Short mmCIF file of C-alpha atoms and ligand atoms in Angstrom, two decimals:
data_model
loop_
_atom_site.label_atom_id
_atom_site.label_comp_id
_atom_site.label_asym_id
_atom_site.label_seq_id
_atom_site.Cartn_x
_atom_site.Cartn_y
_atom_site.Cartn_z
CA MET A 1 169.54 3.95 99.43
CA ALA A 2 169.48 0.76 97.41
CA GLY A 3 170.11 1.55 93.72
CA LEU A 4 167.77 2.16 90.82
CA SER A 5 167.77 0.01 87.70
CA GLU A 6 169.97 1.01 84.78
CA ARG A 7 166.87 1.11 82.63
CA ILE A 8 165.24 3.73 84.83
CA GLN A 9 168.42 5.72 85.25
CA ARG A 10 168.63 6.01 81.47
CA LEU A 11 165.01 7.21 81.23
CA LYS A 12 164.66 10.97 80.97
CA ALA A 13 161.74 12.92 82.36
CA SER A 14 159.79 14.64 79.61
CA SER A 15 161.02 18.20 79.12
CA THR A 16 157.42 19.22 78.39
CA ILE A 17 156.71 18.46 82.00
CA ALA A 18 159.93 20.10 83.20
CA PHE A 19 159.11 23.29 81.36
CA ASN A 20 155.52 23.33 82.59
CA THR A 21 156.86 22.93 86.10
CA ARG A 22 159.13 25.95 85.70
CA ALA A 23 156.26 28.03 84.30
CA THR A 24 154.05 26.96 87.21
CA GLU A 25 156.83 27.89 89.61
CA LEU A 26 157.06 31.39 88.15
CA ARG A 27 153.28 31.73 88.37
CA ARG A 28 153.39 30.66 91.99
CA GLN A 29 155.79 33.51 92.58
CA GLY A 30 153.10 35.79 91.22
CA ILE A 31 154.79 36.19 87.84
CA ASP A 32 152.34 36.09 84.95
CA VAL A 33 153.43 33.64 82.26
CA VAL A 34 151.60 32.88 79.01
CA ALA A 35 151.88 29.11 78.83
CA MET A 36 152.04 27.77 75.29
CA THR A 37 153.31 24.40 76.41
CA ALA A 38 150.09 22.46 76.84
CA GLY A 39 149.42 19.31 74.89
CA GLU A 40 145.75 19.44 75.74
CA PRO A 41 142.65 21.29 74.54
CA ASP A 42 141.63 24.26 76.66
CA PHE A 43 137.93 23.49 76.04
CA GLN A 44 135.54 21.69 78.36
CA PRO A 45 134.38 18.34 76.95
CA PRO A 46 131.00 18.28 75.18
CA GLU A 47 127.97 18.20 77.47
CA HIS A 48 126.63 14.87 76.18
CA VAL A 49 129.89 13.22 77.20
CA LEU A 50 129.81 14.79 80.67
CA GLU A 51 126.22 13.59 81.01
CA ALA A 52 127.27 10.04 80.08
CA ALA A 53 129.88 10.17 82.86
CA ARG A 54 127.19 11.20 85.36
CA GLU A 55 125.08 8.35 84.05
CA ALA A 56 127.99 5.96 84.61
CA ILE A 57 128.00 6.93 88.29
CA ARG A 58 124.22 6.57 88.53
CA LEU A 59 124.50 3.13 86.93
CA GLY A 60 127.06 2.15 89.56
CA LEU A 61 129.84 1.24 87.14
CA THR A 62 132.34 0.73 89.94
CA LYS A 63 133.73 -2.67 89.02
CA TYR A 64 136.56 -3.88 86.81
CA THR A 65 135.72 -4.15 83.15
CA PRO A 66 137.49 -6.77 81.05
CA SER A 67 141.18 -5.86 80.83
CA GLU A 68 140.81 -5.16 77.10
CA GLY A 69 137.96 -2.70 77.74
CA SER A 70 134.18 -3.01 77.90
CA LEU A 71 132.54 -4.71 74.96
CA GLU A 72 130.29 -1.65 74.64
CA LEU A 73 133.28 0.64 74.05
CA ARG A 74 135.14 -1.76 71.79
CA GLN A 75 132.03 -2.07 69.67
CA ALA A 76 131.72 1.72 69.52
CA VAL A 77 135.38 1.88 68.41
CA CYS A 78 134.70 -0.66 65.64
CA GLU A 79 131.72 1.37 64.45
CA LYS A 80 133.81 4.55 64.51
CA LEU A 81 136.60 2.91 62.50
CA ALA A 82 134.08 1.67 59.93
CA ARG A 83 132.09 4.91 59.73
CA GLU A 84 134.94 7.43 59.71
CA ASN A 85 137.87 5.48 58.34
CA GLY A 86 136.37 2.76 56.15
CA LEU A 87 138.08 0.05 58.23
CA SER A 88 136.49 -3.18 59.34
CA TYR A 89 137.44 -4.56 62.77
CA GLU A 90 135.80 -6.89 65.27
CA PRO A 91 135.84 -6.03 69.00
CA ASP A 92 138.47 -8.72 69.63
CA SER A 93 140.88 -6.72 67.47
CA VAL A 94 140.50 -3.65 69.70
CA LEU A 95 142.22 -2.84 72.99
CA VAL A 96 141.15 0.02 75.28
CA SER A 97 143.98 1.42 77.40
CA THR A 98 144.83 4.24 79.75
CA GLY A 99 145.42 6.78 77.01
CA GLY A 100 146.93 6.41 73.59
CA LYS A 101 150.19 6.51 75.49
CA GLN A 102 149.59 3.10 77.02
CA VAL A 103 148.49 1.68 73.67
CA LEU A 104 151.83 2.75 72.20
CA TYR A 105 153.74 1.42 75.18
CA ASN A 106 151.98 -1.94 74.97
CA GLY A 107 152.64 -2.02 71.24
CA PHE A 108 156.38 -1.41 71.48
CA GLN A 109 156.70 -3.93 74.31
CA ALA A 110 154.81 -6.49 72.24
CA VAL A 111 156.92 -6.33 69.08
CA LEU A 112 160.43 -5.14 69.97
CA ASP A 113 163.39 -7.31 70.93
CA PRO A 114 166.60 -5.68 72.14
CA GLY A 115 168.35 -3.94 69.25
CA ASP A 116 165.28 -3.78 67.01
CA GLU A 117 165.01 -0.47 65.20
CA VAL A 118 162.04 1.88 65.02
CA LEU A 119 161.93 4.40 62.19
CA MET A 120 160.33 7.71 63.06
CA MET A 121 160.19 11.12 61.47
CA THR A 122 161.73 13.89 63.53
CA PRO A 123 160.77 16.30 65.02
CA ALA A 124 158.86 13.60 66.93
CA TRP A 125 156.66 13.45 70.01
CA VAL A 126 158.87 13.16 73.11
CA SER A 127 157.47 9.90 74.42
CA TYR A 128 158.29 7.84 71.33
CA PRO A 129 162.06 7.62 71.90
CA ALA A 130 161.58 6.96 75.62
CA GLN A 131 159.06 4.17 75.01
CA VAL A 132 161.19 2.56 72.31
CA GLN A 133 164.20 2.65 74.60
CA LEU A 134 162.22 1.11 77.48
CA ALA A 135 161.39 -1.80 75.19
CA GLY A 136 165.08 -2.26 74.36
CA GLY A 137 164.63 -0.82 70.87
CA VAL A 138 166.72 1.68 68.96
CA VAL A 139 165.33 4.92 67.52
CA VAL A 140 166.28 5.63 63.92
CA PRO A 141 165.30 9.22 63.15
CA VAL A 142 164.44 10.45 59.67
CA THR A 143 164.86 14.20 59.78
CA THR A 144 162.17 16.34 58.18
CA ARG A 145 162.63 20.02 57.46
CA PRO A 146 160.45 23.10 57.93
CA GLU A 147 160.98 24.08 54.28
CA ASP A 148 159.41 20.75 53.23
CA GLY A 149 156.45 21.26 55.55
CA PHE A 150 158.04 18.59 57.79
CA LEU A 151 157.10 15.89 55.26
CA PRO A 152 159.56 13.05 54.68
CA THR A 153 160.42 11.68 51.28
CA VAL A 154 159.84 7.99 50.71
CA GLU A 155 163.47 7.76 49.55
CA ALA A 156 164.78 9.13 52.85
CA VAL A 157 162.69 6.63 54.80
CA ALA A 158 163.78 3.77 52.52
CA ALA A 159 167.42 4.73 53.00
CA ALA A 160 167.05 4.41 56.79
CA ILE A 161 165.77 0.80 56.66
CA THR A 162 168.22 -1.88 57.82
CA PRO A 163 167.88 -5.60 58.50
CA ARG A 164 167.09 -4.67 62.13
CA THR A 165 164.17 -2.35 61.30
CA LYS A 166 161.00 -3.65 62.92
CA VAL A 167 158.55 -0.75 63.05
CA LEU A 168 157.70 2.25 60.88
CA LEU A 169 156.04 4.80 63.14
CA LEU A 170 153.73 7.36 61.53
CA ASN A 171 152.06 10.33 63.22
CA SER A 172 149.82 12.42 61.01
CA PRO A 173 148.69 15.00 61.98
CA SER A 174 151.96 15.29 63.84
CA ASN A 175 152.84 16.45 67.29
CA PRO A 176 154.91 18.66 67.29
CA THR A 177 155.02 19.77 63.63
CA GLY A 178 151.33 19.79 62.70
CA ALA A 179 152.21 18.15 59.37
CA VAL A 180 149.38 16.27 57.68
CA TYR A 181 150.66 13.59 55.31
CA PRO A 182 149.00 13.58 51.87
CA PRO A 183 147.20 10.31 50.99
CA GLN A 184 149.78 9.34 48.38
CA LEU A 185 152.64 9.71 50.87
CA VAL A 186 150.85 7.58 53.47
CA ARG A 187 150.18 4.93 50.84
CA GLU A 188 153.77 4.86 49.62
CA LEU A 189 155.20 4.72 53.14
CA VAL A 190 152.93 1.83 54.08
CA GLU A 191 153.80 0.02 50.84
CA LEU A 192 157.47 0.49 51.67
CA ALA A 193 156.86 -1.01 55.11
CA ALA A 194 155.10 -3.96 53.49
CA GLU A 195 158.00 -4.53 51.08
CA HIS A 196 160.35 -4.80 54.06
CA ASP A 197 157.91 -6.72 56.26
CA LEU A 198 157.72 -4.02 58.95
CA TRP A 199 155.03 -3.22 61.46
CA VAL A 200 153.29 0.09 60.86
CA PHE A 201 152.34 1.93 64.03
CA THR A 202 150.09 4.83 63.12
CA ASP A 203 149.43 7.37 65.86
CA GLU A 204 146.16 9.05 64.87
CA LEU A 205 145.40 10.97 68.07
CA TYR A 206 145.04 14.24 66.12
CA GLU A 207 142.87 12.76 63.37
CA HIS A 208 140.06 15.27 63.86
CA LEU A 209 142.25 18.35 64.13
CA ILE A 210 142.91 19.11 60.47
CA TYR A 211 142.60 22.58 58.91
CA GLU A 212 143.79 21.82 55.39
CA GLY A 213 144.12 18.48 53.66
CA THR A 214 142.42 15.25 54.60
CA PHE A 215 143.06 12.52 57.08
CA THR A 216 144.39 9.28 55.62
CA PRO A 217 144.08 6.13 57.74
CA ALA A 218 147.28 4.17 57.16
CA ALA A 219 145.59 0.84 57.93
CA ARG A 220 143.66 1.13 54.67
CA PHE A 221 146.78 0.15 52.79
CA ALA A 222 148.02 -2.73 54.98
CA ARG A 223 145.56 -3.67 57.67
CA ASP A 224 147.39 -6.87 58.66
CA ARG A 225 150.62 -5.19 59.70
CA THR A 226 149.20 -1.99 61.15
CA LEU A 227 148.49 -0.93 64.70
CA VAL A 228 146.10 2.02 64.79
CA ILE A 229 146.54 4.18 67.88
CA ASN A 230 143.83 6.68 68.73
CA GLY A 231 141.92 7.98 71.73
CA ALA A 232 139.60 10.47 73.33
CA SER A 233 142.12 13.01 74.62
CA LYS A 234 142.55 15.47 71.80
CA ALA A 235 139.35 15.39 69.73
CA TYR A 236 136.91 15.34 72.65
CA ALA A 237 138.99 17.33 75.15
CA LEU A 238 139.16 14.38 77.55
CA THR A 239 142.87 14.28 78.34
CA GLY A 240 142.42 13.63 82.04
CA TRP A 241 139.99 10.79 81.62
CA ARG A 242 142.70 8.66 80.05
CA ILE A 243 141.00 6.64 77.35
CA GLY A 244 142.92 5.48 74.30
CA TYR A 245 142.41 2.56 72.00
CA GLY A 246 144.37 0.41 69.60
CA ALA A 247 143.11 -1.64 66.67
CA GLY A 248 145.17 -4.17 64.81
CA PRO A 249 145.79 -7.81 64.00
CA ARG A 250 144.15 -10.02 66.64
CA ASP A 251 147.38 -11.70 67.77
CA LEU A 252 149.10 -8.37 68.35
CA ILE A 253 146.11 -6.98 70.26
CA LYS A 254 145.96 -10.16 72.37
CA ALA A 255 149.66 -9.88 73.20
CA MET A 256 149.28 -6.22 74.17
CA ASN A 257 146.35 -7.12 76.39
CA ARG A 258 148.37 -9.89 78.09
CA LEU A 259 150.84 -7.21 79.13
CA GLN A 260 148.15 -4.71 80.13
CA SER A 261 146.30 -7.33 82.20
CA GLN A 262 149.44 -7.79 84.31
CA VAL A 263 150.30 -4.11 84.63
CA THR A 264 147.18 -1.96 84.95
CA SER A 265 144.15 -4.08 83.97
CA ASN A 266 141.33 -2.08 82.41
CA ALA A 267 141.20 1.66 81.83
CA ASN A 268 138.84 3.63 84.07
CA ALA A 269 135.33 2.16 83.86
CA LEU A 270 133.41 5.45 84.22
CA ALA A 271 135.48 7.10 81.50
CA GLN A 272 135.00 4.12 79.19
CA HIS A 273 131.24 4.54 79.49
CA ALA A 274 131.47 8.26 78.76
CA VAL A 275 133.64 7.76 75.69
CA VAL A 276 130.97 5.48 74.21
CA ALA A 277 128.77 8.59 74.09
CA ALA A 278 131.54 10.60 72.40
CA LEU A 279 131.86 7.93 69.71
CA ASN A 280 128.19 7.06 69.25
CA GLN A 281 126.45 10.43 69.46
CA VAL A 282 127.86 11.35 66.13
CA ASP A 283 126.10 14.66 65.43
CA ALA A 284 126.65 16.19 68.86
CA THR A 285 130.32 15.20 68.79
CA ARG A 286 130.77 16.52 65.25
CA ALA A 287 129.31 19.88 66.30
CA PHE A 288 131.81 20.04 69.17
CA ILE A 289 134.74 19.22 66.91
CA ASP A 290 133.67 21.79 64.31
CA ARG A 291 133.36 24.49 66.96
CA THR A 292 136.78 23.80 68.49
CA LEU A 293 138.41 23.44 65.08
CA GLN A 294 137.23 26.89 64.09
CA ALA A 295 138.73 28.39 67.25
CA TYR A 296 142.04 26.57 66.76
CA ARG A 297 142.26 27.69 63.15
CA GLU A 298 141.82 31.34 64.07
CA ARG A 299 144.53 31.11 66.74
CA ARG A 300 146.87 29.25 64.41
CA ASP A 301 146.55 31.94 61.75
CA VAL A 302 147.26 34.74 64.22
CA LEU A 303 150.20 32.90 65.78
CA VAL A 304 151.88 31.86 62.53
CA GLU A 305 151.52 35.33 61.03
CA GLY A 306 152.81 36.96 64.22
CA LEU A 307 155.85 34.74 64.74
CA ASN A 308 156.91 35.12 61.11
CA ARG A 309 156.42 38.88 61.28
CA LEU A 310 158.73 38.93 64.32
CA GLY A 311 161.41 37.03 62.40
CA LEU A 312 160.90 33.63 64.04
CA ALA A 313 160.38 31.47 60.95
CA THR A 314 157.29 29.31 61.43
CA PRO A 315 155.74 27.15 58.70
CA THR A 316 151.94 26.96 58.65
CA PRO A 317 150.89 23.58 60.06
CA GLN A 318 147.85 21.85 58.58
CA GLY A 319 146.80 20.02 61.71
CA ALA A 320 147.00 19.44 65.49
CA PHE A 321 147.38 22.54 67.72
CA TYR A 322 151.09 23.25 67.63
CA VAL A 323 153.51 25.29 65.57
CA MET A 324 157.28 24.85 65.38
CA ALA A 325 159.19 28.11 65.36
CA ASP A 326 162.86 28.66 64.58
CA LEU A 327 164.48 30.33 67.61
CA THR A 328 168.06 30.41 66.35
CA SER A 329 167.94 34.22 66.04
CA ILE A 330 167.47 34.33 69.84
CA ASP A 331 170.08 31.66 70.59
CA PRO A 332 171.43 28.77 68.49
CA ASP A 333 170.79 26.51 71.48
CA GLU A 334 167.00 26.01 71.56
CA GLY A 335 167.05 25.24 75.29
CA LYS A 336 168.66 28.58 76.06
CA ALA A 337 166.41 30.41 73.60
CA ALA A 338 163.24 28.93 75.13
CA LEU A 339 164.51 29.72 78.61
CA ARG A 340 165.07 33.35 77.61
CA LEU A 341 161.55 33.50 76.23
CA LEU A 342 160.25 32.14 79.51
CA GLU A 343 162.31 34.24 81.88
CA GLU A 344 162.44 37.49 79.88
CA ALA A 345 159.32 37.52 77.69
CA ARG A 346 157.20 35.49 80.12
CA VAL A 347 156.10 33.17 77.34
CA ALA A 348 156.54 29.45 77.84
CA ALA A 349 157.18 27.27 74.77
CA VAL A 350 158.73 23.81 74.73
CA PRO A 351 162.33 23.67 73.48
CA GLY A 352 162.80 21.30 70.55
CA THR A 353 165.51 19.26 72.28
CA ASP A 354 163.39 16.25 73.23
CA PHE A 355 161.49 16.40 69.95
CA LEU A 356 164.88 16.00 68.22
CA ALA A 357 164.29 19.45 66.73
CA PRO A 358 167.44 21.52 67.24
CA GLY A 359 167.05 25.29 67.01
CA GLN A 360 163.27 25.10 67.28
CA ALA A 361 160.56 25.31 69.91
CA ARG A 362 156.96 24.14 69.98
CA PHE A 363 154.22 26.66 70.71
CA SER A 364 150.82 25.21 71.55
CA TYR A 365 147.79 27.24 70.59
CA ALA A 366 145.46 25.19 72.75
CA THR A 367 145.03 28.40 74.68
CA SER A 368 142.79 31.44 74.23
CA LEU A 369 143.13 33.86 71.33
CA ASP A 370 143.78 36.59 73.91
CA ASN A 371 146.73 34.60 75.20
CA VAL A 372 148.08 34.20 71.68
CA HIS A 373 147.92 37.98 71.18
CA THR A 374 149.54 38.64 74.55
CA ALA A 375 152.33 36.18 73.81
CA LEU A 376 153.07 37.88 70.50
CA ASP A 377 153.10 41.32 72.11
CA ARG A 378 155.52 40.10 74.75
CA ILE A 379 157.83 38.42 72.26
CA GLU A 380 157.81 41.59 70.19
CA ALA A 381 158.78 43.69 73.21
CA PHE A 382 161.45 41.15 74.18
CA LEU A 383 163.00 41.13 70.71
CA GLY A 384 162.95 44.90 70.89
C1 LIG B 401 151.36 12.36 69.21
C2 LIG B 401 150.72 11.91 70.46
N1 LIG B 401 150.44 10.61 70.61
C3 LIG B 401 149.87 10.14 71.72
C4 LIG B 401 149.56 10.96 72.76
C5 LIG B 401 148.94 10.35 73.97
O1 LIG B 401 147.75 10.88 74.35
P1 LIG B 401 146.83 10.18 75.45
O2 LIG B 401 147.68 9.23 76.21
O3 LIG B 401 146.31 11.28 76.28
O4 LIG B 401 145.76 9.46 74.69
C6 LIG B 401 149.84 12.33 72.68
C7 LIG B 401 149.57 13.24 73.81
O5 LIG B 401 150.15 14.30 73.94
C8 LIG B 401 150.43 12.81 71.49
O6 LIG B 401 150.70 14.11 71.33
#
């Protein structure tokens, strides 16, 4: 066979997917596995959003929208950013993409030259390093520790800046750690980025999933150098519909859209119409978020208490729907430890390897409370 590009050969498949595949394989063999690997809500989307999707079909929305997204949705995004985040944007500063993932990808491609450095706190979401690498960039990790609640210090971030640093990437609430950055920390990190003339990419996909603390929109402190990344996947349980959006300086958004227009064109037209309802029907959406948040909180509390009781040290996260547990008492190699949990306890968690989180694994509690209890019982029996 003719060869593959070096770029693609260097690109790793996400281990989240690899682990899910193994869990599915076991299930197919009739083995019951509690999957705590999912990065998606286990709830059905709110009814008013489903109804808007049906309406989109009735309206015959079968054609391309503008590459940057329908004006209707971009306007709804602007209203959301003003209403919820106190940020003022015009629709031409907003890009709708196929998930927050594509917004990030477009963003890295738009600003990085080969060798440019991207600062990110680790543990970090698995797709960041891969996307940076695909754009020719270099990942510079700033390690955060469980005992600090996975919060960085401004000094540690400052010490990692070099003349090649181009982007400071923030993700609060964080996947995988669940850390929610306090307002003062967000402000100081953005001010640091401004001092060094860096882009700030702020991944706010988990904005609405906060149990303690408050959400702080980074763009408030430096709108002109900030790309806001958000979407419909996590808050409205719409992962499969693939709608994300970015908001930022007009020239950056235009550049990202130039790329998108040559690669995928617009995100799915029916889903765009439905997400307008999620953004605009404020009360119905708020009720959905409150209901799901309450369920997540209950599961989180049970899971964190249980894992700690079993000797797997797990800090209490303030947001998102993941916990990071220390598995070194099972095996110092987190890959082996997670594999033992899967094969012997029949509980699937994602090893920290690709999150740059040695010794740890991510447990998702976007699964039923019953499953959380079952997982804990199984881990207890396994640890004997
Ligand atoms: C931190 C983070 N950012 C972005 C995304 C992308 O989500 P989507 O492409 O579904 O909008 C995810 C999904 O897992 C995520 O966890």
